mmCIF file of C-alpha atoms and ligand atoms in Angstrom:
data_model
loop_
_atom_site.group_PDB
_atom_site.id
_atom_site.type_symbol
_atom_site.label_atom_id
_atom_site.label_comp_id
_atom_site.label_asym_id
_atom_site.label_seq_id
_atom_site.Cartn_x
_atom_site.Cartn_y
_atom_site.Cartn_z
ATOM 1 C CA MET A 7 0.000 0.000 0.000
ATOM 2 C CA THR A 8 1.437 3.387 -0.970
ATOM 3 C CA GLN A 9 1.890 5.559 2.082
ATOM 4 C CA PHE A 10 0.425 9.020 1.611
ATOM 5 C CA SER A 11 1.369 11.900 3.884
ATOM 6 C CA PRO A 12 -1.068 12.671 6.701
ATOM 7 C CA LEU A 13 -3.940 15.027 5.861
ATOM 8 C CA TYR A 14 -4.714 15.620 9.507
ATOM 9 C CA GLU A 15 -3.455 14.378 12.846
ATOM 10 C CA GLY A 16 -6.062 14.556 15.600
ATOM 11 C CA LYS A 17 -5.958 13.490 19.234
ATOM 12 C CA ALA A 18 -6.848 9.851 18.565
ATOM 13 C CA LYS A 19 -6.319 9.207 14.849
ATOM 14 C CA ILE A 20 -4.185 10.168 11.872
ATOM 15 C CA ILE A 21 -6.105 10.627 8.628
ATOM 16 C CA TYR A 22 -4.342 9.845 5.311
ATOM 17 C CA ALA A 23 -5.405 10.315 1.719
ATOM 18 C CA THR A 24 -5.457 7.257 -0.535
ATOM 19 C CA ALA A 25 -5.186 6.798 -4.292
ATOM 20 C CA ASP A 26 -8.990 7.147 -4.417
ATOM 21 C CA PRO A 27 -10.089 10.738 -3.630
ATOM 22 C CA ASP A 28 -13.348 9.469 -2.060
ATOM 23 C CA ILE A 29 -11.539 7.149 0.382
ATOM 24 C CA LEU A 30 -9.432 8.026 3.436
ATOM 25 C CA LEU A 31 -7.318 5.864 5.728
ATOM 26 C CA ALA A 32 -7.833 6.365 9.475
ATOM 27 C CA ALA A 33 -4.963 5.117 11.668
ATOM 28 C CA PHE A 34 -5.939 4.780 15.341
ATOM 29 C CA LYS A 35 -3.301 5.883 17.876
ATOM 30 C CA ASP A 36 -2.538 4.775 21.430
ATOM 31 C CA ASP A 37 -2.490 8.444 22.544
ATOM 32 C CA ALA A 38 -5.155 9.343 25.083
ATOM 33 C CA THR A 39 -6.354 12.813 26.010
ATOM 34 C CA ALA A 40 -9.048 14.082 28.347
ATOM 35 C CA PHE A 41 -10.471 17.389 29.568
ATOM 36 C CA ASN A 42 -9.951 19.035 26.168
ATOM 37 C CA ALA A 43 -6.380 17.650 25.916
ATOM 38 C CA GLN A 44 -5.260 19.141 29.251
ATOM 39 C CA LYS A 45 -4.562 15.587 30.417
ATOM 40 C CA ARG A 46 -2.411 13.509 28.073
ATOM 41 C CA GLY A 47 -1.160 9.960 28.183
ATOM 42 C CA SER A 48 -1.077 6.716 26.319
ATOM 43 C CA ILE A 49 -3.124 3.537 26.619
ATOM 44 C CA GLN A 50 -1.182 0.481 25.477
ATOM 45 C CA ASN A 51 -2.714 -1.179 22.402
ATOM 46 C CA LYS A 52 -5.647 1.294 22.352
ATOM 47 C CA GLY A 53 -5.276 2.010 18.632
ATOM 48 C CA VAL A 54 -5.700 -1.649 17.737
ATOM 49 C CA MET A 55 -8.525 -2.219 20.233
ATOM 50 C CA ASN A 56 -10.519 0.886 19.244
ATOM 51 C CA CYS A 57 -10.113 0.144 15.535
ATOM 52 C CA ALA A 58 -11.406 -3.414 16.037
ATOM 53 C CA ILE A 59 -14.324 -2.263 18.212
ATOM 54 C CA ALA A 60 -15.299 0.605 15.889
ATOM 55 C CA SER A 61 -15.037 -1.585 12.776
ATOM 56 C CA HIS A 62 -17.328 -4.189 14.313
ATOM 57 C CA LEU A 63 -19.873 -1.600 15.516
ATOM 58 C CA PHE A 64 -19.913 0.205 12.149
ATOM 59 C CA ARG A 65 -20.552 -3.134 10.389
ATOM 60 C CA TYR A 66 -23.344 -3.877 12.849
ATOM 61 C CA LEU A 67 -24.929 -0.447 12.389
ATOM 62 C CA ALA A 68 -24.730 -0.761 8.591
ATOM 63 C CA ALA A 69 -26.578 -4.086 8.889
ATOM 64 C CA GLN A 70 -29.245 -2.253 10.914
ATOM 65 C CA GLY A 71 -29.640 0.324 8.122
ATOM 66 C CA ILE A 72 -27.563 3.180 9.593
ATOM 67 C CA PRO A 73 -25.504 4.735 6.762
ATOM 68 C CA ASN A 74 -21.907 5.225 7.914
ATOM 69 C CA HIS A 75 -18.439 5.930 6.563
ATOM 70 C CA PHE A 76 -16.875 2.532 7.295
ATOM 71 C CA ILE A 77 -15.550 0.613 4.280
ATOM 72 C CA ALA A 78 -13.131 -2.016 5.626
ATOM 73 C CA GLN A 79 -10.577 -2.698 8.305
ATOM 74 C CA VAL A 80 -7.263 -2.920 6.429
ATOM 75 C CA ALA A 81 -4.767 -3.384 9.294
ATOM 76 C CA PRO A 82 -5.057 -3.993 13.066
ATOM 77 C CA ASN A 83 -5.259 -0.232 13.739
ATOM 78 C CA LYS A 84 -6.357 1.079 10.320
ATOM 79 C CA MET A 85 -9.641 1.385 8.475
ATOM 80 C CA HIS A 86 -10.678 2.691 5.096
ATOM 81 C CA ILE A 87 -13.506 5.212 5.385
ATOM 82 C CA ARG A 88 -15.552 7.234 2.941
ATOM 83 C CA ARG A 89 -14.369 10.832 2.910
ATOM 84 C CA VAL A 90 -17.040 13.185 4.215
ATOM 85 C CA GLU A 91 -17.215 16.861 5.051
ATOM 86 C CA ILE A 92 -17.368 16.635 8.838
ATOM 87 C CA ILE A 93 -20.151 18.723 10.396
ATOM 88 C CA PRO A 94 -18.411 20.390 13.383
ATOM 89 C CA LEU A 95 -20.802 19.033 16.006
ATOM 90 C CA GLU A 96 -20.325 16.544 18.811
ATOM 91 C CA VAL A 97 -23.689 14.826 19.067
ATOM 92 C CA VAL A 98 -24.115 13.290 22.506
ATOM 93 C CA VAL A 99 -26.832 10.775 23.400
ATOM 94 C CA ARG A 100 -27.405 10.010 27.070
ATOM 95 C CA ASN A 101 -29.363 7.100 28.580
ATOM 96 C CA ARG A 102 -28.166 7.795 32.124
ATOM 97 C CA ALA A 103 -26.833 10.905 33.819
ATOM 98 C CA ALA A 104 -23.006 11.073 34.029
ATOM 99 C CA GLY A 105 -20.072 13.413 33.453
ATOM 100 C CA SER A 106 -20.818 17.022 32.527
ATOM 101 C CA LEU A 107 -24.594 16.489 32.786
ATOM 102 C CA CYS A 108 -24.232 15.682 36.514
ATOM 103 C CA ARG A 109 -21.726 18.504 37.076
ATOM 104 C CA GLN A 110 -23.877 21.103 35.311
ATOM 105 C CA THR A 111 -27.352 20.077 36.523
ATOM 106 C CA GLY A 112 -26.829 18.316 39.848
ATOM 107 C CA LEU A 113 -28.640 15.194 38.582
ATOM 108 C CA PRO A 114 -27.366 12.079 40.400
ATOM 109 C CA LEU A 115 -24.883 9.793 38.634
ATOM 110 C CA GLY A 116 -26.655 6.946 36.870
ATOM 111 C CA LEU A 117 -30.161 8.454 36.845
ATOM 112 C CA GLU A 118 -32.114 6.876 33.974
ATOM 113 C CA LEU A 119 -33.096 9.345 31.266
ATOM 114 C CA ASN A 120 -36.220 8.271 29.446
ATOM 115 C CA PRO A 121 -36.545 9.411 26.694
ATOM 116 C CA PRO A 122 -32.791 9.596 26.070
ATOM 117 C CA LEU A 123 -31.270 13.074 25.950
ATOM 118 C CA VAL A 124 -29.729 14.263 22.655
ATOM 119 C CA GLU A 125 -27.312 17.196 22.924
ATOM 120 C CA PHE A 126 -25.330 19.177 20.360
ATOM 121 C CA TYR A 127 -21.894 20.564 21.268
ATOM 122 C CA LEU A 128 -19.753 22.724 18.976
ATOM 123 C CA LYS A 129 -16.700 20.659 17.916
ATOM 124 C CA ASN A 130 -14.066 23.320 18.575
ATOM 125 C CA ASP A 131 -11.240 22.562 21.018
ATOM 126 C CA ASP A 132 -10.190 26.240 21.219
ATOM 127 C CA LEU A 133 -13.673 27.121 22.493
ATOM 128 C CA GLY A 134 -13.845 24.071 24.784
ATOM 129 C CA ASP A 135 -16.600 22.287 22.787
ATOM 130 C CA PRO A 136 -19.488 24.364 24.252
ATOM 131 C CA LEU A 137 -23.059 23.032 24.569
ATOM 132 C CA LEU A 138 -25.275 24.643 21.913
ATOM 133 C CA THR A 139 -28.896 25.720 22.176
ATOM 134 C CA GLY A 140 -31.169 25.176 19.176
ATOM 135 C CA ASP A 141 -31.065 28.909 18.474
ATOM 136 C CA ARG A 142 -27.250 29.049 18.613
ATOM 137 C CA LEU A 143 -27.092 26.038 16.274
ATOM 138 C CA ARG A 144 -29.301 27.938 13.804
ATOM 139 C CA LEU A 145 -27.325 31.174 14.329
ATOM 140 C CA LEU A 146 -24.013 29.465 13.481
ATOM 141 C CA GLN A 147 -25.502 27.879 10.306
ATOM 142 C CA ILE A 148 -23.495 24.721 10.898
ATOM 143 C CA ALA A 149 -26.211 22.576 9.370
ATOM 144 C CA THR A 150 -29.657 23.157 7.891
ATOM 145 C CA ASP A 151 -32.775 22.496 10.005
ATOM 146 C CA GLU A 152 -33.403 19.465 7.801
ATOM 147 C CA GLU A 153 -29.883 18.131 8.420
ATOM 148 C CA VAL A 154 -30.196 18.708 12.184
ATOM 149 C CA ALA A 155 -33.492 16.772 12.223
ATOM 150 C CA ARG A 156 -31.884 13.935 10.229
ATOM 151 C CA ILE A 157 -28.846 13.861 12.552
ATOM 152 C CA LYS A 158 -31.072 13.678 15.638
ATOM 153 C CA GLU A 159 -33.159 10.898 14.102
ATOM 154 C CA MET A 160 -30.002 8.944 13.178
ATOM 155 C CA ALA A 161 -28.445 9.506 16.631
ATOM 156 C CA LEU A 162 -31.551 8.095 18.330
ATOM 157 C CA ALA A 163 -31.611 5.114 15.954
ATOM 158 C CA VAL A 164 -27.904 4.466 16.670
ATOM 159 C CA ASN A 165 -28.754 4.595 20.376
ATOM 160 C CA THR A 166 -31.557 2.050 20.026
ATOM 161 C CA HIS A 167 -29.312 -0.389 18.150
ATOM 162 C CA LEU A 168 -26.163 0.123 20.257
ATOM 163 C CA SER A 169 -28.034 -0.016 23.588
ATOM 164 C CA ARG A 170 -29.425 -3.417 22.608
ATOM 165 C CA PHE A 171 -26.057 -4.592 21.246
ATOM 166 C CA PHE A 172 -24.182 -3.653 24.416
ATOM 167 C CA ALA A 173 -26.935 -5.035 26.691
ATOM 168 C CA GLU A 174 -26.463 -8.372 24.909
ATOM 169 C CA CYS A 175 -22.747 -8.066 25.827
ATOM 170 C CA GLY A 176 -23.626 -7.484 29.501
ATOM 171 C CA ILE A 177 -22.688 -3.799 29.197
ATOM 172 C CA THR A 178 -24.801 -0.693 29.902
ATOM 173 C CA LEU A 179 -24.457 2.064 27.290
ATOM 174 C CA VAL A 180 -24.572 5.119 29.576
ATOM 175 C CA ASP A 181 -23.855 7.788 26.935
ATOM 176 C CA PHE A 182 -21.812 8.351 23.789
ATOM 177 C CA LYS A 183 -20.584 10.980 21.311
ATOM 178 C CA LEU A 184 -21.096 10.790 17.556
ATOM 179 C CA GLU A 185 -19.852 12.819 14.594
ATOM 180 C CA PHE A 186 -21.640 13.101 11.270
ATOM 181 C CA GLY A 187 -20.570 14.269 7.823
ATOM 182 C CA ARG A 188 -21.893 15.047 4.364
ATOM 183 C CA SER A 189 -21.015 12.703 1.514
ATOM 184 C CA PRO A 190 -20.204 14.256 -1.885
ATOM 185 C CA THR A 191 -23.893 13.727 -2.798
ATOM 186 C CA GLY A 192 -25.106 15.464 0.378
ATOM 187 C CA GLU A 193 -26.136 12.300 2.220
ATOM 188 C CA ILE A 194 -25.632 12.453 6.008
ATOM 189 C CA LEU A 195 -23.297 9.660 7.122
ATOM 190 C CA LEU A 196 -22.309 8.595 10.615
ATOM 191 C CA ALA A 197 -18.515 9.119 10.751
ATOM 192 C CA ASP A 198 -15.505 9.226 13.113
ATOM 193 C CA GLU A 199 -15.399 6.400 15.695
ATOM 194 C CA ILE A 200 -17.435 4.515 18.267
ATOM 195 C CA SER A 201 -15.156 3.143 20.995
ATOM 196 C CA PRO A 202 -14.512 3.200 24.758
ATOM 197 C CA ASP A 203 -12.931 6.632 24.085
ATOM 198 C CA SER A 204 -16.273 8.007 22.914
ATOM 199 C CA CYS A 205 -18.787 5.975 24.972
ATOM 200 C CA ARG A 206 -19.459 5.509 28.689
ATOM 201 C CA LEU A 207 -19.791 1.765 29.243
ATOM 202 C CA TRP A 208 -20.607 0.046 32.551
ATOM 203 C CA ASN A 209 -20.016 -3.662 33.167
ATOM 204 C CA GLN A 210 -23.319 -5.184 34.318
ATOM 205 C CA ASP A 211 -21.368 -7.883 36.220
ATOM 206 C CA GLU A 212 -19.996 -5.265 38.643
ATOM 207 C CA SER A 213 -21.997 -3.145 41.095
ATOM 208 C CA ASP A 214 -19.010 -1.201 42.420
ATOM 209 C CA PRO A 215 -19.215 2.289 40.836
ATOM 210 C CA GLU A 216 -15.496 2.324 39.987
ATOM 211 C CA LYS A 217 -14.953 -1.319 39.039
ATOM 212 C CA ARG A 218 -17.871 -1.259 36.600
ATOM 213 C CA ILE A 219 -16.291 1.486 34.419
ATOM 214 C CA LEU A 220 -15.026 0.102 31.070
ATOM 215 C CA ASP A 221 -14.258 3.333 29.185
ATOM 216 C CA LYS A 222 -12.045 6.430 29.095
ATOM 217 C CA ASP A 223 -13.370 7.520 32.507
ATOM 218 C CA ARG A 224 -10.756 5.066 33.912
ATOM 219 C CA PHE A 225 -8.105 7.322 32.315
ATOM 220 C CA ARG A 226 -9.871 10.600 33.252
ATOM 221 C CA GLN A 227 -10.193 9.511 36.892
ATOM 222 C CA ASP A 228 -6.866 7.584 37.160
ATOM 223 C CA LEU A 229 -8.658 4.359 38.080
ATOM 224 C CA GLY A 230 -5.988 2.047 36.580
ATOM 225 C CA ALA A 231 -6.475 -1.195 34.599
ATOM 226 C CA ILE A 232 -7.455 0.850 31.536
ATOM 227 C CA GLU A 233 -6.039 -1.649 29.011
ATOM 228 C CA ASP A 234 -7.919 -4.505 30.728
ATOM 229 C CA ALA A 235 -11.208 -2.581 30.512
ATOM 230 C CA TYR A 236 -10.756 -1.818 26.790
ATOM 231 C CA ALA A 237 -9.749 -5.456 26.176
ATOM 232 C CA LEU A 238 -12.888 -6.715 27.918
ATOM 233 C CA VAL A 239 -15.062 -4.440 25.766
ATOM 234 C CA MET A 240 -13.249 -5.628 22.630
ATOM 235 C CA GLN A 241 -13.616 -9.293 23.530
ATOM 236 C CA ARG A 242 -17.363 -8.996 24.227
ATOM 237 C CA VAL A 243 -18.072 -6.784 21.205
ATOM 238 C CA LEU A 244 -16.196 -9.037 18.777
ATOM 239 C CA ALA A 245 -17.993 -12.112 20.189
ATOM 240 C CA HIS A 246 -21.378 -10.544 19.259
ATOM 241 C CA SER A 247 -22.576 -11.203 15.729
ATOM 242 C CA VAL A 248 -22.649 -8.196 13.384
ATOM 243 C CA SER A 249 -26.229 -8.738 12.288
HETATM 244 P P1 ADP B 309 -9.945 15.029 17.091
HETATM 245 O O1 ADP B 309 -8.690 15.352 17.807
HETATM 246 O O2 ADP B 309 -10.505 16.202 16.332
HETATM 247 O O3 ADP B 309 -10.994 14.360 17.948
HETATM 248 P P2 ADP B 309 -9.446 12.413 15.857
HETATM 249 O O4 ADP B 309 -8.028 12.053 16.052
HETATM 250 O O5 ADP B 309 -10.460 11.733 16.713
HETATM 251 O O6 ADP B 309 -9.565 14.012 15.922
HETATM 252 O O7 ADP B 309 -9.889 12.157 14.355
HETATM 253 C C1 ADP B 309 -9.279 12.840 13.302
HETATM 254 C C2 ADP B 309 -10.248 13.667 12.503
HETATM 255 O O8 ADP B 309 -10.892 12.856 11.509
HETATM 256 C C3 ADP B 309 -11.381 14.376 13.261
HETATM 257 O O9 ADP B 309 -11.328 15.748 12.936
HETATM 258 C C4 ADP B 309 -12.647 13.748 12.674
HETATM 259 O O10 ADP B 309 -13.712 14.672 12.661
HETATM 260 C C5 ADP B 309 -12.172 13.394 11.271
HETATM 261 N N1 ADP B 309 -12.973 12.395 10.548
HETATM 262 C C6 ADP B 309 -13.590 11.305 11.038
HETATM 263 N N2 ADP B 309 -14.211 10.592 10.065
HETATM 264 C C7 ADP B 309 -13.988 11.259 8.900
HETATM 265 C C8 ADP B 309 -14.377 11.045 7.521
HETATM 266 N N3 ADP B 309 -15.111 9.987 7.159
HETATM 267 N N4 ADP B 309 -13.994 11.969 6.604
HETATM 268 C C9 ADP B 309 -13.244 13.038 6.968
HETATM 269 N N5 ADP B 309 -12.831 13.291 8.227
HETATM 270 C C10 ADP B 309 -13.192 12.418 9.195
HETATM 271 MG MG1 MG B 310 -11.804 12.499 18.083
#
């Protein structure tokens, strides 16, 4: 495979061009960041584990009718993806209260949210990824009203499918962050990654509030055994069929 120079190096992945202008190569890194990159470190083997988990989940979601950018996993930590124009939003879906929702509202950790909460944050590290209101979203003209409605509908459908998938793995999907993009024909595609970096995942076999954590909160909170948690997620996800 010809090695192209990186188009973009982010916090978790390096994006390369390929010989096909519609296809990019995403290489997953072991680098870990939290709190808007104020905390930095490395999680051994994370690139390989997140690439395997994301590849499997994208295949599963495609089988459930969710259009996404995944084409194929081409190396342990690399996938081919369809190039999209990323919409600079972090779309967060929450099934239980955790993280910034608890800090900002006082809701207790783990409170069930029914219906699930869908939130839009501006994807801009310099501005600290602020929470947007509907009016601010419209003001910034980041996406049309039609696109925003489509993104919300897709995010909720992803939640329905992933919540069931993870429940069948003995894992509670607490919340997660998605990114979407526009294909060259204007179709909205689910993009970026779905991994323990971007989801809160609780092991249903553990009641202890620290032991049950299987995601990047172990890194954020210095809980240790981060690699083991990611490996457990990978093992259970890969053991689940993709259809
Ligand atoms: P970040 O530090 O911005 O979170 P990552 O390292 O996670 O970056 O990912 C690299 C970049 O790749 C991100 O800006 C992400 O939005 C972008 N990206 C993800 N999927 C696609 C795609 N299909 N086409 C183009 N860019 C993408
Ligand atoms: Mg990212």
